[in-house]
Coordinates of C-alpha atoms in Angstrom, one line a residue:
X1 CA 0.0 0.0 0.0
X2 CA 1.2 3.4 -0.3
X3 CA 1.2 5.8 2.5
X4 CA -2.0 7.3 2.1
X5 CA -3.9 3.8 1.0
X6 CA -2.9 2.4 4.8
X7 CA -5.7 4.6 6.6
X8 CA -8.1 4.0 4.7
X9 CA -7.7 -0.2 4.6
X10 CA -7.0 0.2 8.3
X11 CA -10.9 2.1 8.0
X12 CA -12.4 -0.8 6.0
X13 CA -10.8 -3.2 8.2
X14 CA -12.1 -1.3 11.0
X15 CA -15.5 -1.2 9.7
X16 CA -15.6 -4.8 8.4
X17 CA -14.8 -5.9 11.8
X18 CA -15.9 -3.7 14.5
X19 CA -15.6 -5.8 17.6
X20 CA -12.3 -7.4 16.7
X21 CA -8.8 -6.6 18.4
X22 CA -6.4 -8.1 16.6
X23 CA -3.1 -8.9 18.9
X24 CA 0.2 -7.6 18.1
X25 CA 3.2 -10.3 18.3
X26 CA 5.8 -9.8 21.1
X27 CA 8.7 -8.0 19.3
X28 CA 10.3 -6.9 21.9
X29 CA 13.7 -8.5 22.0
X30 CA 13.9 -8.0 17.8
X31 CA 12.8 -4.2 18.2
X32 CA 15.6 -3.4 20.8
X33 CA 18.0 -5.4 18.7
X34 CA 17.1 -3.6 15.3
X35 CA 16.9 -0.3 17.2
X36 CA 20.6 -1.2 18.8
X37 CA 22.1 -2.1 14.8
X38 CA 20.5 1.3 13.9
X39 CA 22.8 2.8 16.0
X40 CA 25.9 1.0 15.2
X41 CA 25.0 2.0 11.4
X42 CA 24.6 5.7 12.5
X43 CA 20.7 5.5 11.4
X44 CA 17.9 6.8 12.8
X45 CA 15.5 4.0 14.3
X46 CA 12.5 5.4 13.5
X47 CA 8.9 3.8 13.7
X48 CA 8.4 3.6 10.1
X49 CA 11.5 2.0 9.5
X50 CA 11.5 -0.5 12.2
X51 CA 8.0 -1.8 11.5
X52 CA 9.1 -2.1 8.3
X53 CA 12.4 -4.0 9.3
X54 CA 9.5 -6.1 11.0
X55 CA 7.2 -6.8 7.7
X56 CA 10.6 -8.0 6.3
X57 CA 11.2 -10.3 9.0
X58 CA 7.6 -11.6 8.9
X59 CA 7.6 -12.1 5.0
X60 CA 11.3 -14.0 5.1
X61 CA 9.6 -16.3 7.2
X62 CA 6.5 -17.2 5.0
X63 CA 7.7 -16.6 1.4
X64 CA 10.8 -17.7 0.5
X65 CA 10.7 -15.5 -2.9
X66 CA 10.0 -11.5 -1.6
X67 CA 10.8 -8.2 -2.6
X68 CA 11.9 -5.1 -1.8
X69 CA 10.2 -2.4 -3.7
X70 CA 10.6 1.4 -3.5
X71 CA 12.8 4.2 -4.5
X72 CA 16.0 5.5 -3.7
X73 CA 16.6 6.6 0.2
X74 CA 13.3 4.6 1.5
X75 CA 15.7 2.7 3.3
X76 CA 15.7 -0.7 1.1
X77 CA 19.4 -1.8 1.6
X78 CA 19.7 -0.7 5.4
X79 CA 16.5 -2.4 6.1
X80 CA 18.0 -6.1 5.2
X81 CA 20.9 -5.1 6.8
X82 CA 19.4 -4.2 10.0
X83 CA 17.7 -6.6 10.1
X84 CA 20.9 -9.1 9.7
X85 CA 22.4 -7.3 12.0
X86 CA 19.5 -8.1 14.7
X87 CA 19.1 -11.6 13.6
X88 CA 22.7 -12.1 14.6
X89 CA 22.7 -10.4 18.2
X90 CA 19.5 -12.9 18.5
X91 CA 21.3 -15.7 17.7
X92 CA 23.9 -14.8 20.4
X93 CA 21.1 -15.1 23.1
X94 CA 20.1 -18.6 21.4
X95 CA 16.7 -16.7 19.9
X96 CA 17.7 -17.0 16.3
X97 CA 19.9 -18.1 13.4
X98 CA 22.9 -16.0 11.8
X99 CA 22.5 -14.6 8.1
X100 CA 24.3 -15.7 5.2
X101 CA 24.4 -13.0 2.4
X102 CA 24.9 -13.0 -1.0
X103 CA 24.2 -10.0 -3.3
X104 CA 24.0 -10.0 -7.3
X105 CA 23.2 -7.3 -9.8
X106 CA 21.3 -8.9 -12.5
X107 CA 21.8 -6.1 -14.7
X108 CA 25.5 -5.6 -14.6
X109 CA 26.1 -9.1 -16.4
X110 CA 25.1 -11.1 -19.1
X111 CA 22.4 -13.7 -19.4
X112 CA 25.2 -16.2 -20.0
X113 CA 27.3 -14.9 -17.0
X114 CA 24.6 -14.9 -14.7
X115 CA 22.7 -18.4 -15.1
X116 CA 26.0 -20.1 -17.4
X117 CA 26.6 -20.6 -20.6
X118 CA 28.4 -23.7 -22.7
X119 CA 31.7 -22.6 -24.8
X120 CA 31.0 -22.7 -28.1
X121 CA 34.8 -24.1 -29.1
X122 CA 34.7 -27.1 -26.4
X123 CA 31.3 -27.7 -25.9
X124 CA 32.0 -27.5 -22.2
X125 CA 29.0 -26.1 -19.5
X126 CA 30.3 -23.0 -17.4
X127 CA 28.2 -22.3 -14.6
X128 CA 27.5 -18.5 -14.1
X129 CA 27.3 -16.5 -10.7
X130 CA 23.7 -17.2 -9.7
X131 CA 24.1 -20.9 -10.4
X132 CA 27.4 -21.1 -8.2
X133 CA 25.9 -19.3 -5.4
X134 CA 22.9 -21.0 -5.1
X135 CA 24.5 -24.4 -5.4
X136 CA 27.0 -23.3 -2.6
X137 CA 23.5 -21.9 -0.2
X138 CA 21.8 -25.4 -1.3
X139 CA 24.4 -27.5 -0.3
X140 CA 25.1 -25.8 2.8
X141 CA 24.1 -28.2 6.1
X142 CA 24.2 -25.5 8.6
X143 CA 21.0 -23.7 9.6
X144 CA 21.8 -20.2 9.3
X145 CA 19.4 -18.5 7.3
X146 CA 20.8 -17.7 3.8
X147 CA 19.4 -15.0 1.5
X148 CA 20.3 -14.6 -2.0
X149 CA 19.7 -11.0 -2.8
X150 CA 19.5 -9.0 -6.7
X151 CA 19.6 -5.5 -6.0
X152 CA 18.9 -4.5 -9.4
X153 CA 15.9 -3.4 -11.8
X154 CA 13.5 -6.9 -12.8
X155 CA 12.7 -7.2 -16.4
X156 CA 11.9 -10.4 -18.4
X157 CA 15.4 -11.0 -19.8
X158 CA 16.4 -13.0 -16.6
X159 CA 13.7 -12.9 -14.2
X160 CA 11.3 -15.2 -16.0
X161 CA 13.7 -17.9 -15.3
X162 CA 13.1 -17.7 -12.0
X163 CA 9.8 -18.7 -12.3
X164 CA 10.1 -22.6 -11.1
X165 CA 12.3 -21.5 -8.3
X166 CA 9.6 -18.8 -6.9
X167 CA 6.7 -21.1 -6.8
X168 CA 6.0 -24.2 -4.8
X169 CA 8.7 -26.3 -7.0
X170 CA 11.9 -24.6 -5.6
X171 CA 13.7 -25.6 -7.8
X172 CA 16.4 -23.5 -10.2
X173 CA 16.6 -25.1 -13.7
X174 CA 20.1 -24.0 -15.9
X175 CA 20.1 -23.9 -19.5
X176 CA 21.9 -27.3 -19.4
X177 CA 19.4 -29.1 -18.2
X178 CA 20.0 -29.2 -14.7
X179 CA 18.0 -28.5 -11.5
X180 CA 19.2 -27.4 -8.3
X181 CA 16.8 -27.4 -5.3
X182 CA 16.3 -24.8 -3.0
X183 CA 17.1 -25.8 0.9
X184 CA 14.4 -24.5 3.1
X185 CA 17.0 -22.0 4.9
X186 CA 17.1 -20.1 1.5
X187 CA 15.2 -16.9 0.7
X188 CA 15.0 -14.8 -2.7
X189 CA 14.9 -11.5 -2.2
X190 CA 14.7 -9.1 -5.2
X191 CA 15.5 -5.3 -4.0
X192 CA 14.2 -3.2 -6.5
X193 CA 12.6 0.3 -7.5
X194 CA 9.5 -0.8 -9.3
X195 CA 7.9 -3.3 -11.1
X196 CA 6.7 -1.6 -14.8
X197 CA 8.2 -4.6 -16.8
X198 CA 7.8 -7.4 -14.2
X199 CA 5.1 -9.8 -15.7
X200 CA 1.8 -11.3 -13.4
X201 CA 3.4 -14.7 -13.2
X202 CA 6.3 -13.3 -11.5
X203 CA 4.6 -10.7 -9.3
X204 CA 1.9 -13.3 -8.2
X205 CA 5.3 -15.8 -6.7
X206 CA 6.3 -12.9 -4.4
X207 CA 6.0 -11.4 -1.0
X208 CA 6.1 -7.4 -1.4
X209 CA 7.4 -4.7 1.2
X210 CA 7.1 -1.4 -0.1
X211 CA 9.4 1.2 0.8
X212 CA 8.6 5.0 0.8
X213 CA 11.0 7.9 1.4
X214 CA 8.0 9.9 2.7
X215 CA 8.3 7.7 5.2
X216 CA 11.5 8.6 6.3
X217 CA 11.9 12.3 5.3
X218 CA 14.9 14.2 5.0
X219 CA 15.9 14.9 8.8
X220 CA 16.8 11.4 9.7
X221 CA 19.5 11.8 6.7
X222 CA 20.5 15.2 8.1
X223 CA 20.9 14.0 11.1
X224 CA 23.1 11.1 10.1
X225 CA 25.6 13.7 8.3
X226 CA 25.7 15.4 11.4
X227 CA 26.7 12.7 13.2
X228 CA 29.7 11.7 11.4
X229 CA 30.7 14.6 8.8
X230 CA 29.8 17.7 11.1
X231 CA 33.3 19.3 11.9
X232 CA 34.7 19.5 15.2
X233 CA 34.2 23.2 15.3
X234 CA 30.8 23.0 14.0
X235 CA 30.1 20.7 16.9
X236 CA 29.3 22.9 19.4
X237 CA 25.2 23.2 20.9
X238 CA 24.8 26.5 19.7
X239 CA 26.1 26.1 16.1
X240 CA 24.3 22.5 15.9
X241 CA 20.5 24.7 17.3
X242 CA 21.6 27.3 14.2
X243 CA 21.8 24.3 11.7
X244 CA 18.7 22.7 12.7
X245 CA 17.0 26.1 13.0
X246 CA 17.7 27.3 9.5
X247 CA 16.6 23.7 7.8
X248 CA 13.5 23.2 9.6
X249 CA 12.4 27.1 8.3
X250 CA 13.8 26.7 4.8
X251 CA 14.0 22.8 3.2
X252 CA 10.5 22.0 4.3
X253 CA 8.9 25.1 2.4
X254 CA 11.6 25.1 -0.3
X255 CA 11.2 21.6 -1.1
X256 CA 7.1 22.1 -1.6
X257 CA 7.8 25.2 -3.4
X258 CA 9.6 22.6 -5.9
X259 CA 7.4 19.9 -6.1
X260 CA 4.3 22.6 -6.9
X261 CA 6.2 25.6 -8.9
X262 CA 10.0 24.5 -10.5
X263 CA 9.9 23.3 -13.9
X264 CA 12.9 20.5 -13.5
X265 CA 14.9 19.9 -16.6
X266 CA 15.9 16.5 -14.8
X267 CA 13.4 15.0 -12.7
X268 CA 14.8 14.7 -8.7
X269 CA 13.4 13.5 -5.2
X270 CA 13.1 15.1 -1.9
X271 CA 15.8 12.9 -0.5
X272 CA 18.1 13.4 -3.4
X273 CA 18.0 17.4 -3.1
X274 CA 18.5 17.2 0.1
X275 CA 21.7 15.1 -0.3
X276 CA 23.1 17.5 -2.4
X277 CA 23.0 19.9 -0.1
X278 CA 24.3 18.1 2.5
X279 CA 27.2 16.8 -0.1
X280 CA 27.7 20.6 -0.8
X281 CA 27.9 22.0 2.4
X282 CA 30.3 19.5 3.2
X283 CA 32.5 20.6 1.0
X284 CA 32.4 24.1 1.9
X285 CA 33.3 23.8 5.7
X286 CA 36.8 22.7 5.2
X287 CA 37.8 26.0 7.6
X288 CA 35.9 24.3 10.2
X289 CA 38.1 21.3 10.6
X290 CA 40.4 22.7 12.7
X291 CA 38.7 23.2 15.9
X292 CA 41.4 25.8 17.3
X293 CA 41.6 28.1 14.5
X294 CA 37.4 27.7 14.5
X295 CA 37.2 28.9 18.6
X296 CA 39.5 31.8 17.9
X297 CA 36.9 33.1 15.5
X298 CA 34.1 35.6 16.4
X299 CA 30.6 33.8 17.4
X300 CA 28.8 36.0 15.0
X301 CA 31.2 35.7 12.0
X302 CA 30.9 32.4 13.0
X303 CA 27.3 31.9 12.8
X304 CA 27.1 34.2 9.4
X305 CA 29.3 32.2 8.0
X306 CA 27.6 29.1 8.9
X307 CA 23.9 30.4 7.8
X308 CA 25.4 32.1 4.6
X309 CA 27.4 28.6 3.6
X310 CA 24.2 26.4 4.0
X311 CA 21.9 29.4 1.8
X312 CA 24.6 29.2 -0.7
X313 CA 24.1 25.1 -0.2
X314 CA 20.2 25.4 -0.2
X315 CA 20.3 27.5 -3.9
X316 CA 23.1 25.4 -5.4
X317 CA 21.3 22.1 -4.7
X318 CA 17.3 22.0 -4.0
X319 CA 16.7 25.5 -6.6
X320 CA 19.7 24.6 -8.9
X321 CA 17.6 22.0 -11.3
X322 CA 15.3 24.3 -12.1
X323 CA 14.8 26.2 -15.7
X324 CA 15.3 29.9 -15.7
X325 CA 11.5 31.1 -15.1
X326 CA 11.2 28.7 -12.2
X327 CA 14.9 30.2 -11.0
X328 CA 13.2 34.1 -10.9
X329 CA 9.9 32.3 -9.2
X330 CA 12.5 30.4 -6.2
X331 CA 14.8 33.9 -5.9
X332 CA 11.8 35.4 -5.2
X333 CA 10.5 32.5 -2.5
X334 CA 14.0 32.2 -0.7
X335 CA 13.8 35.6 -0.3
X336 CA 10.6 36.3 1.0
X337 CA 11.5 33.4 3.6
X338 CA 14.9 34.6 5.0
X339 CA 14.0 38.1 5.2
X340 CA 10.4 37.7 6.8
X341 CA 10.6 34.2 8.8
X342 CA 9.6 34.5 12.5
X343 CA 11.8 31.3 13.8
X344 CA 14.7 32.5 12.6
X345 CA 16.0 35.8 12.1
X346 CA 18.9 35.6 9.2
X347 CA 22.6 37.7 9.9
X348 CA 23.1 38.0 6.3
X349 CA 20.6 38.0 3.8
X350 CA 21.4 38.0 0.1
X351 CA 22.1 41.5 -1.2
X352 CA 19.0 42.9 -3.1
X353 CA 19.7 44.0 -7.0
X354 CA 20.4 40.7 -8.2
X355 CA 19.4 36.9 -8.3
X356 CA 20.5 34.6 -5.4
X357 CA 22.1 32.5 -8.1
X358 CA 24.5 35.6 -8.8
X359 CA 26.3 35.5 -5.5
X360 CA 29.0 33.6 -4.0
X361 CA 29.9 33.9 -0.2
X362 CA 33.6 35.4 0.8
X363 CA 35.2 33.8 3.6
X364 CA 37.7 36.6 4.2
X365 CA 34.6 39.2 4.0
X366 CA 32.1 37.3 5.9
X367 CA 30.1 38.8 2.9
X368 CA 28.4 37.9 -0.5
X369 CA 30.1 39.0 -3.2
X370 CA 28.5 39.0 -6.9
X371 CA 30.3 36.1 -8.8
X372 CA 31.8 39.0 -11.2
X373 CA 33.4 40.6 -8.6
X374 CA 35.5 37.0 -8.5
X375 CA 36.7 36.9 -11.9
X376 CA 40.3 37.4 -12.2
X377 CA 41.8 40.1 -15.3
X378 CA 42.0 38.0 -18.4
X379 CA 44.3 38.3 -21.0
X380 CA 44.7 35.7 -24.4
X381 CA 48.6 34.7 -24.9
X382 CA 49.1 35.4 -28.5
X383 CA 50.4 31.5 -29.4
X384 CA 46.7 30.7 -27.9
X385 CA 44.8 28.7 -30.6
X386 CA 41.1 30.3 -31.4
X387 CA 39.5 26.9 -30.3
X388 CA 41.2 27.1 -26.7
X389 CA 39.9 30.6 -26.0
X390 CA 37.9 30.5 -23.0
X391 CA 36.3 33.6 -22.1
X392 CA 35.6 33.6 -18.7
X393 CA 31.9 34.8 -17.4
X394 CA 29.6 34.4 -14.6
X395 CA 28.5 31.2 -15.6
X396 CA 31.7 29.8 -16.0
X397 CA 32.2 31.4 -13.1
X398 CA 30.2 30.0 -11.0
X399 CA 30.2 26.5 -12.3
X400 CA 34.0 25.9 -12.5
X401 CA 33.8 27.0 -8.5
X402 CA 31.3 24.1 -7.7
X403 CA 32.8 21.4 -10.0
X404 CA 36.1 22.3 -8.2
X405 CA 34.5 22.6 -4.9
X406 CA 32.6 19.1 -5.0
X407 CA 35.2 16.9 -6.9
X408 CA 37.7 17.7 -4.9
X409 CA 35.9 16.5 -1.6
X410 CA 34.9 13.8 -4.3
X411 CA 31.4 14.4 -4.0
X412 CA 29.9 12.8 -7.5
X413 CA 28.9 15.7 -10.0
X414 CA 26.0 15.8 -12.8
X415 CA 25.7 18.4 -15.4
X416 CA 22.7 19.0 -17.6
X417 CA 22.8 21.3 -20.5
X418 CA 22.9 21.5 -24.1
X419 CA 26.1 21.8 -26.4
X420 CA 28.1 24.2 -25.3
X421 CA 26.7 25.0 -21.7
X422 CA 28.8 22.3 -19.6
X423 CA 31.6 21.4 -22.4
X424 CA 33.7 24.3 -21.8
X425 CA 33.6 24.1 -18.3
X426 CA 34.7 20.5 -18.4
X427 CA 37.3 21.2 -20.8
X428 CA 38.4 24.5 -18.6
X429 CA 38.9 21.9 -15.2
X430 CA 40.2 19.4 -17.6
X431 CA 43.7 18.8 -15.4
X432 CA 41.8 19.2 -12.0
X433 CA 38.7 16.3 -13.4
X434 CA 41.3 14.3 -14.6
X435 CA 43.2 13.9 -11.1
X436 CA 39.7 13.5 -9.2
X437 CA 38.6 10.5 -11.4
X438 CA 41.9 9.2 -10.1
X439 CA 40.7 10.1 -6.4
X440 CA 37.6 8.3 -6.9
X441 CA 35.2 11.2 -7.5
X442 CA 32.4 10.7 -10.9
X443 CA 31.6 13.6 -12.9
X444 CA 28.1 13.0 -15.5
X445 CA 27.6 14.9 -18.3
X446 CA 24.3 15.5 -20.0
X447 CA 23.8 17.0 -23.1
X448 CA 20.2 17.2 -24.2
X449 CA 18.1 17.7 -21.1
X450 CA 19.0 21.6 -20.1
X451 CA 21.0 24.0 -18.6
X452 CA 21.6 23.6 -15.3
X453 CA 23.9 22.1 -12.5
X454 CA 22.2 19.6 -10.2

């Protein structure tokens, strides 16, 4: 069901049977385990996620083909996880049995690779990655629970082969001609985002959980990063009540203000914009790392620059995918909301004769500065060949900063633009791209959606 279907089954249920209580297991001992793994994992054990933690557990024990359906940031992957996790401390206490795992992408390999495939010069049967695995988790005589897990998108090219070992027969049959049976500690469990392409026959073998990110939300995420990437001179009460302050006023009515007004040249979630923010930010708080140098500096440059690095954060990720009318419409939003908001009075709004988009944020001046101002004087070298003339400008500007900025904290980068609009800069950051990809950082390009920087 999706969020708001659950009221009103729980209303028909209700009404169907008035008079009926229906009792709740004892989870007590699993609950306080989940909720324990949550915090080893530095997540947030919220209701929503443990009940759904829960649902997994109860489907693993009556299916033994499920899935794990929802999108990105509803907490799929930590959910088996935790759960593992639990499952293990239970087994300590003699309550339960440990968790094998394996985990396959269907998608990344070939048909051949995946189930095997016979060599075409010798004639001689290969078995592929699913058939080795789930010969080594049928063979197994131990009674730890063993689940086999594709975290990738179903489609009939390889899921319709499946189909004898989801139903009652259990039983995986290879292009060879050989069967393997399925042990009854063995689970399927297919993590994916949706199901558009997967056919009745398949969807009618499985157990469902669905996953939502609405019903997580973004401040269990924000409150992860704080945990673990907030810098030690960030850390203190009142700069951690300043952070809170300023995202609870501005990404709740910023992200609605998407979702209802912005024109997005590339479709993005809640959870994803908020992410980027967080991935920005990061990488603009390098000053912050030394805690000396950060308690010699004045509380309020310390809290301007704080609230003017996470508005500069707040336009560059949740209003940056937006097309240029739906830019004007956010300036004007953001600010309406930092200079009239009653929580939280801002130090530093942005100046008032151009967009918030035309503004960077001086460290040295505790001040914004218009991205103009940043330029340095240009002059073309005489040898230079017409094709290799960059002329600097705003946008370039403006763009080469955050590509900079986020690959070298190798934080992954996507730009979205037609010809011309994202080329140069790439080409202008060649030397300093090239040396991230070597760091580990990923820079996307996209050519034919827009022009913006998500």
């Amino acid at each position: 069901f999706l969020a708001e279907d659950i009221p009103l089954f729980e209303g028909i249920i209700s009404d169907l049977f008035p008079t009926v209580n229906v009792p709740r297991p004892n989870y007590n001992d699993l609950i306080s385990c989940l909720e324990e793994s949550c915090s080893t994992r530095n997540l947030q054990p919220l209701d929503p996620f443990i009940k759904k933690c829960i649902q997994l557990y109860e489907m693993i024990i009556v299916r033994h083909g499920l899935m794990l359906v929802g999108y990105s940031y509803s907490g799929k992957t930590s959910s088996y996880r935790v759960l593992r996790d639990a499952l293990q401390m239970l087994n300590q206490r003699g309550l339960e049995e440990k968790v094998q795992i394996q985990v396959i992408n269907p998608k990344s390999i070939t048909m051949g690779q995946l189930y095997g495939s016979t060599d075409i010069a010798t004639k001689e049967w290969k078995d592929g990655i699913l058939a080795i695995h789930f010969r080594r988790f049928s063979e197994g005589t131990d009674t730890d629970r063993k689940w086999l897990i594709f975290d990738g998108p179903v489609d009939a090219i390889w899921i319709e082969s499946m189909n004898t070992v989801l139903d009652d027969n259990k039983k995986l049959c290879l292009p060879n001609g050989q069967i393997i049976k399925m042990s009854d500690t063995m689970n399927m469990i297919f993590e994916v985002q949706d199901l558009a392409v997967a056919s009745p026959a398949t969807v009618s073998r499985c157990g469902m959980v669905y996953m939502e990110p609405s019903d997580i939300g973004w401040r269990p995420m924000v409150q992860s990063w704080m945990n673990r990437k907030l810098p030690i001179g960030l850390q203190d009460k009142a700069t951690v009540q300043q952070i809170w302050q300023i995202l609870d006023c501005l990404v709740p009515k910023v992200l609605d203000f998407i979702d209802k007004n912005v024109k997005e040249y590339l479709a993005t979630s809640r959870m994803t914009r908020t992410n980027g923010m967080l991935n920005l930010f990061e990488s603009l708080i390098d000053e912050f790392a030394d805690e000396e140098a950060s308690n010699k500096m004045k509380p309020r440059d310390k809290s301007i620059t704080v609230e003017s690095l996470l508005l500069f954060s707040i336009v560059w990720s949740l209003g940056a995918t937006g097309d240029e009318s739906s830019r004007k419409q956010f300036d004007t939003m953001l600010r309406h909301e930092t200079e009239s908001n009653s929580s939280y009075k801002f130090l530093n709004t942005f100046p008032s004769t151009e967009s918030v988009y035309d503004y960077t944020f001086d460290n040295s001046k505790r001040s914004w500065v218009d991205w103009l101002k940043t330029i340095p004087s240009f002059s073309i070298p005489k040898e230079t060949l017409f094709q290799d003339i960059i002329v600097p400008t705003t946008d370039t500007t403006r763009y080469s900063f955050l590509l900079d900025t986020l690959i070298t904290h190798q934080k992954p980068v996507l730009f979205v633009g037609p010809t011309g609009m994202s080329h140069h800069i790439i080409s202008s950051c060649r030397r300093r791209c090239i040396s991230s990809f070597l760091r580990g950082s990923i820079i996307y390009e996209n050519c034919a959606i827009g022009s913006c920087l998500s």
